[in-house]
């Protein structure tokens, strides 16, 4: 079982996640001249993105993707793209072509098709993200892979659309990377904060969990769980 890195406060958790991002970016750029990262949505990563915005990185070599997106316009308050744009992307010298967002303003199917095509073009085949950042919901979901979702059984596609409204609020359709695309990454870092996550995190840490977050296990890559003490309180 991968080690659990527990931090006293969300601030220390965020700093550790930033250090992980910086290390992954440096290694990827040194090895391949570019760094591909899939950002997590939700609220936890906002502080991380704000911290990264103050870093002096080779942003020209960094390509931003998303693990999932709500099917909303990019300027909607609940858009994962908007959260990243507000906290990071508009604050750094990033070429627009380095932003590979999921086009939430389109129909779920069309957004998924376009994103899948973008992944294929970027890698010339199957995606292998240098880093995938993930959060975990209180129900054990990650990205937009929810417990019991048919999307969990998808083995051919790297991107899929959940046509029907998915929790948590806002109850809108979603587009998400599949477990196959996530588990093909060189590294996955989970950021989990808050007592509300404790029950499911403990379940996953006991092993054998079929919760979506528990099924993230890179085939040829590293998995890092960065959690705060509240989230780890039942582990
Ligand atoms: C989303 C995210 C989702 C998120 C978890 C945790 O679109 O909501 O991709 O998977 O990471 O729900 O969200 P919090 O960080 O807000 O707890």
Short mmCIF file of C-alpha atoms and ligand atoms in Angstrom, two decimals:
data_model
loop_
_atom_site.label_atom_id
_atom_site.label_comp_id
_atom_site.label_asym_id
_atom_site.label_seq_id
_atom_site.Cartn_x
_atom_site.Cartn_y
_atom_site.Cartn_z
CA UNK A 1 0.00 0.00 0.00
CA UNK A 2 1.41 3.37 -0.98
CA UNK A 3 2.51 5.48 1.97
CA UNK A 4 0.13 8.13 3.31
CA UNK A 5 1.80 11.51 3.78
CA UNK A 6 -0.07 13.25 6.59
CA UNK A 7 0.26 16.98 7.21
CA UNK A 8 -0.86 18.90 10.27
CA UNK A 9 -2.64 21.60 8.32
CA UNK A 10 -4.10 22.16 4.84
CA UNK A 11 -1.38 24.80 4.36
CA UNK A 12 1.41 22.28 4.92
CA UNK A 13 -0.42 19.84 2.64
CA UNK A 14 -0.57 22.50 -0.07
CA UNK A 15 3.15 23.28 0.26
CA UNK A 16 3.99 19.58 -0.09
CA UNK A 17 1.79 19.32 -3.18
CA UNK A 18 3.54 22.34 -4.69
CA UNK A 19 6.92 20.73 -4.04
CA UNK A 20 5.66 17.55 -5.73
CA UNK A 21 4.49 19.54 -8.74
CA UNK A 22 7.81 21.40 -9.00
CA UNK A 23 9.81 18.17 -8.80
CA UNK A 24 7.67 16.45 -11.43
CA UNK A 25 7.90 19.46 -13.74
CA UNK A 26 11.69 19.70 -13.42
CA UNK A 27 12.13 15.99 -14.10
CA UNK A 28 9.81 15.96 -17.12
CA UNK A 29 11.30 19.07 -18.72
CA UNK A 30 14.83 17.77 -18.18
CA UNK A 31 13.95 14.37 -19.65
CA UNK A 32 11.50 15.28 -22.43
CA UNK A 33 11.51 19.04 -22.82
CA UNK A 34 7.92 19.41 -21.66
CA UNK A 35 5.65 18.70 -18.68
CA UNK A 36 2.06 17.53 -19.05
CA UNK A 37 -0.14 17.87 -15.99
CA UNK A 38 -3.85 17.14 -15.52
CA UNK A 39 -5.31 19.50 -12.93
CA UNK A 40 -7.88 18.50 -10.34
CA UNK A 41 -11.12 20.39 -9.91
CA UNK A 42 -13.10 21.10 -6.79
CA UNK A 43 -11.91 23.48 -4.08
CA UNK A 44 -8.90 21.86 -2.40
CA UNK A 45 -6.40 22.53 -5.20
CA UNK A 46 -7.17 26.26 -5.42
CA UNK A 47 -4.57 27.10 -2.76
CA UNK A 48 -2.03 24.92 -4.56
CA UNK A 49 -2.60 26.69 -7.86
CA UNK A 50 -2.26 30.09 -6.15
CA UNK A 51 1.05 28.96 -4.64
CA UNK A 52 2.33 27.78 -8.03
CA UNK A 53 1.44 31.11 -9.62
CA UNK A 54 4.23 32.70 -7.58
CA UNK A 55 6.85 30.26 -8.88
CA UNK A 56 9.29 31.16 -11.63
CA UNK A 57 8.98 28.10 -13.89
CA UNK A 58 9.64 27.39 -17.55
CA UNK A 59 5.93 27.88 -18.21
CA UNK A 60 6.45 27.66 -21.99
CA UNK A 61 7.22 23.97 -21.49
CA UNK A 62 4.25 23.24 -19.25
CA UNK A 63 0.97 21.94 -20.69
CA UNK A 64 -2.20 22.03 -18.63
CA UNK A 65 -4.95 19.47 -18.98
CA UNK A 66 -7.85 18.60 -16.69
CA UNK A 67 -8.85 15.37 -14.99
CA UNK A 68 -12.48 16.30 -15.41
CA UNK A 69 -14.82 19.16 -16.10
CA UNK A 70 -18.38 20.07 -15.41
CA UNK A 71 -20.41 20.66 -18.57
CA UNK A 72 -20.68 24.39 -18.00
CA UNK A 73 -19.28 27.44 -19.81
CA UNK A 74 -15.62 28.20 -18.96
CA UNK A 75 -16.65 31.40 -17.16
CA UNK A 76 -19.21 29.63 -14.94
CA UNK A 77 -18.39 29.90 -11.21
CA UNK A 78 -18.43 26.09 -10.93
CA UNK A 79 -16.15 25.45 -13.91
CA UNK A 80 -12.93 23.62 -13.03
CA UNK A 81 -11.22 25.52 -15.82
CA UNK A 82 -12.33 28.86 -14.36
CA UNK A 83 -11.01 27.92 -10.91
CA UNK A 84 -7.57 27.12 -12.39
CA UNK A 85 -7.63 30.18 -14.64
CA UNK A 86 -8.44 32.52 -11.72
CA UNK A 87 -5.87 31.03 -9.34
CA UNK A 88 -3.03 30.21 -11.76
CA UNK A 89 -3.37 30.36 -15.53
CA UNK A 90 -4.09 34.08 -15.83
CA UNK A 91 -1.18 34.88 -13.51
CA UNK A 92 1.66 33.21 -15.43
CA UNK A 93 3.28 33.80 -18.87
CA UNK A 94 1.63 30.75 -20.47
CA UNK A 95 1.15 30.37 -24.23
CA UNK A 96 -2.56 29.85 -24.93
CA UNK A 97 -1.75 26.67 -26.86
CA UNK A 98 -0.50 25.17 -23.59
CA UNK A 99 -4.01 25.16 -22.18
CA UNK A 100 -5.88 22.02 -23.19
CA UNK A 101 -9.20 22.50 -21.50
CA UNK A 102 -12.26 20.30 -21.72
CA UNK A 103 -14.82 22.40 -23.57
CA UNK A 104 -17.61 22.31 -21.05
CA UNK A 105 -19.73 24.65 -23.14
CA UNK A 106 -20.26 21.88 -25.71
CA UNK A 107 -22.51 18.86 -25.38
CA UNK A 108 -20.95 16.22 -23.09
CA UNK A 109 -20.37 13.78 -25.95
CA UNK A 110 -18.79 16.39 -28.24
CA UNK A 111 -16.62 17.76 -25.44
CA UNK A 112 -15.42 14.24 -24.67
CA UNK A 113 -14.71 13.49 -28.34
CA UNK A 114 -12.72 16.69 -28.76
CA UNK A 115 -10.73 16.12 -25.58
CA UNK A 116 -9.96 12.52 -26.54
CA UNK A 117 -8.74 13.77 -29.93
CA UNK A 118 -6.58 16.43 -28.27
CA UNK A 119 -4.94 13.78 -26.10
CA UNK A 120 -4.24 11.62 -29.13
CA UNK A 121 -2.70 14.56 -31.02
CA UNK A 122 -0.57 15.68 -28.06
CA UNK A 123 0.94 12.24 -27.44
CA UNK A 124 0.62 10.83 -30.96
CA UNK A 125 -1.33 8.01 -29.34
CA UNK A 126 -2.29 7.00 -25.82
CA UNK A 127 -1.84 9.69 -23.13
CA UNK A 128 0.90 9.36 -20.52
CA UNK A 129 0.59 12.37 -18.25
CA UNK A 130 3.71 13.30 -16.34
CA UNK A 131 1.46 14.19 -13.43
CA UNK A 132 -2.24 13.79 -12.64
CA UNK A 133 -3.50 15.79 -9.67
CA UNK A 134 -6.63 14.32 -8.07
CA UNK A 135 -8.98 15.14 -5.25
CA UNK A 136 -11.40 12.77 -3.55
CA UNK A 137 -15.02 13.41 -2.73
CA UNK A 138 -16.67 12.36 0.54
CA UNK A 139 -18.19 9.42 -1.35
CA UNK A 140 -14.80 8.26 -2.60
CA UNK A 141 -15.16 9.62 -6.12
CA UNK A 142 -12.23 11.09 -7.96
CA UNK A 143 -12.21 13.24 -11.06
CA UNK A 144 -15.79 12.62 -12.21
CA UNK A 145 -15.62 8.88 -11.59
CA UNK A 146 -18.40 8.25 -9.09
CA UNK A 147 -19.17 5.05 -7.17
CA UNK A 148 -21.19 2.67 -9.33
CA UNK A 149 -20.69 4.71 -12.49
CA UNK A 150 -20.52 2.85 -15.80
CA UNK A 151 -17.54 5.11 -16.57
CA UNK A 152 -15.50 2.97 -14.18
CA UNK A 153 -15.83 0.03 -16.56
CA UNK A 154 -14.58 1.98 -19.59
CA UNK A 155 -11.39 0.30 -20.80
CA UNK A 156 -11.00 1.55 -24.36
CA UNK A 157 -11.53 5.29 -24.15
CA UNK A 158 -9.33 7.77 -22.28
CA UNK A 159 -12.17 10.24 -21.90
CA UNK A 160 -15.85 9.67 -21.28
CA UNK A 161 -18.96 11.78 -20.73
CA UNK A 162 -21.46 11.29 -17.96
CA UNK A 163 -24.56 12.40 -19.79
CA UNK A 164 -26.64 12.48 -16.67
CA UNK A 165 -26.33 14.87 -13.78
CA UNK A 166 -23.68 13.75 -11.33
CA UNK A 167 -23.18 14.71 -7.68
CA UNK A 168 -21.83 16.64 -5.88
CA UNK A 169 -23.59 19.88 -6.74
CA UNK A 170 -23.81 21.40 -9.23
CA UNK A 171 -25.73 18.46 -10.66
CA UNK A 172 -24.58 18.77 -14.23
CA UNK A 173 -23.22 16.42 -16.86
CA UNK A 174 -19.49 15.87 -16.73
CA UNK A 175 -16.53 14.83 -18.84
CA UNK A 176 -13.76 12.85 -17.16
CA UNK A 177 -10.54 10.99 -17.77
CA UNK A 178 -11.10 7.28 -17.39
CA UNK A 179 -9.19 5.08 -14.95
CA UNK A 180 -7.14 3.85 -17.92
CA UNK A 181 -5.91 7.35 -18.74
CA UNK A 182 -5.22 8.16 -15.08
CA UNK A 183 -3.42 4.88 -14.40
CA UNK A 184 -1.18 5.39 -17.44
CA UNK A 185 0.38 8.47 -15.79
CA UNK A 186 3.98 8.67 -14.63
CA UNK A 187 2.77 10.06 -11.34
CA UNK A 188 -0.55 10.63 -9.58
CA UNK A 189 -0.81 12.89 -6.53
CA UNK A 190 -3.98 12.89 -4.42
CA UNK A 191 -4.72 15.97 -2.34
CA UNK A 192 -7.26 15.13 0.37
CA UNK A 193 -8.25 17.56 3.09
CA UNK A 194 -10.99 17.69 5.72
CA UNK A 195 -12.77 15.39 8.17
CA UNK A 196 -15.52 14.73 5.64
CA UNK A 197 -13.10 12.56 3.66
CA UNK A 198 -11.91 10.50 6.66
CA UNK A 199 -14.39 7.61 6.40
CA UNK A 200 -13.74 6.83 2.75
CA UNK A 201 -10.01 7.45 3.02
CA UNK A 202 -9.78 4.92 5.85
CA UNK A 203 -11.80 2.45 3.75
CA UNK A 204 -9.42 2.85 0.86
CA UNK A 205 -6.36 2.58 3.08
CA UNK A 206 -7.62 -0.72 4.49
CA UNK A 207 -7.17 -2.09 0.95
CA UNK A 208 -9.44 -3.88 -1.46
CA UNK A 209 -11.79 -0.93 -1.82
CA UNK A 210 -13.69 -0.65 -5.07
CA UNK A 211 -14.29 3.05 -4.52
CA UNK A 212 -13.14 5.02 -7.57
CA UNK A 213 -10.30 6.77 -5.71
CA UNK A 214 -9.17 3.37 -4.45
CA UNK A 215 -8.88 2.08 -8.01
CA UNK A 216 -6.26 4.64 -8.99
CA UNK A 217 -3.02 2.66 -9.21
CA UNK A 218 -0.59 3.77 -11.90
CA UNK A 219 0.52 0.77 -13.97
CA UNK A 220 4.01 2.17 -14.44
CA UNK A 221 4.16 5.23 -12.25
CA UNK A 222 4.14 6.61 -8.73
CA UNK A 223 1.14 7.24 -6.50
CA UNK A 224 1.34 9.79 -3.71
CA UNK A 225 -1.41 10.39 -1.13
CA UNK A 226 -1.03 13.83 0.47
CA UNK A 227 -3.63 14.29 3.20
CA UNK A 228 -4.18 16.51 6.21
CA UNK A 229 -4.70 15.23 9.75
CA UNK A 230 -8.47 15.74 9.58
CA UNK A 231 -8.80 13.52 6.53
CA UNK A 232 -6.45 10.92 8.06
CA UNK A 233 -8.22 10.92 11.44
CA UNK A 234 -9.71 7.41 10.94
CA UNK A 235 -6.69 5.84 9.24
C1 LIG B 1 -14.71 18.02 -9.34
C2 LIG B 1 -13.42 17.33 -9.00
C3 LIG B 1 -13.69 16.32 -7.93
C4 LIG B 1 -13.01 16.84 -6.68
C5 LIG B 1 -13.53 16.16 -5.45
C6 LIG B 1 -12.97 16.83 -4.19
O1 LIG B 1 -14.92 18.37 -10.49
O2 LIG B 1 -15.46 18.25 -8.38
O3 LIG B 1 -12.74 16.88 -10.01
O4 LIG B 1 -13.23 15.03 -8.21
O5 LIG B 1 -11.60 16.65 -6.79
O6 LIG B 1 -14.95 16.29 -5.45
O7 LIG B 1 -13.40 18.16 -4.19
P1 LIG B 1 -12.93 19.18 -3.02
O8 LIG B 1 -11.48 19.41 -3.26
O9 LIG B 1 -13.77 20.41 -3.29
O10 LIG B 1 -13.23 18.51 -1.72
#
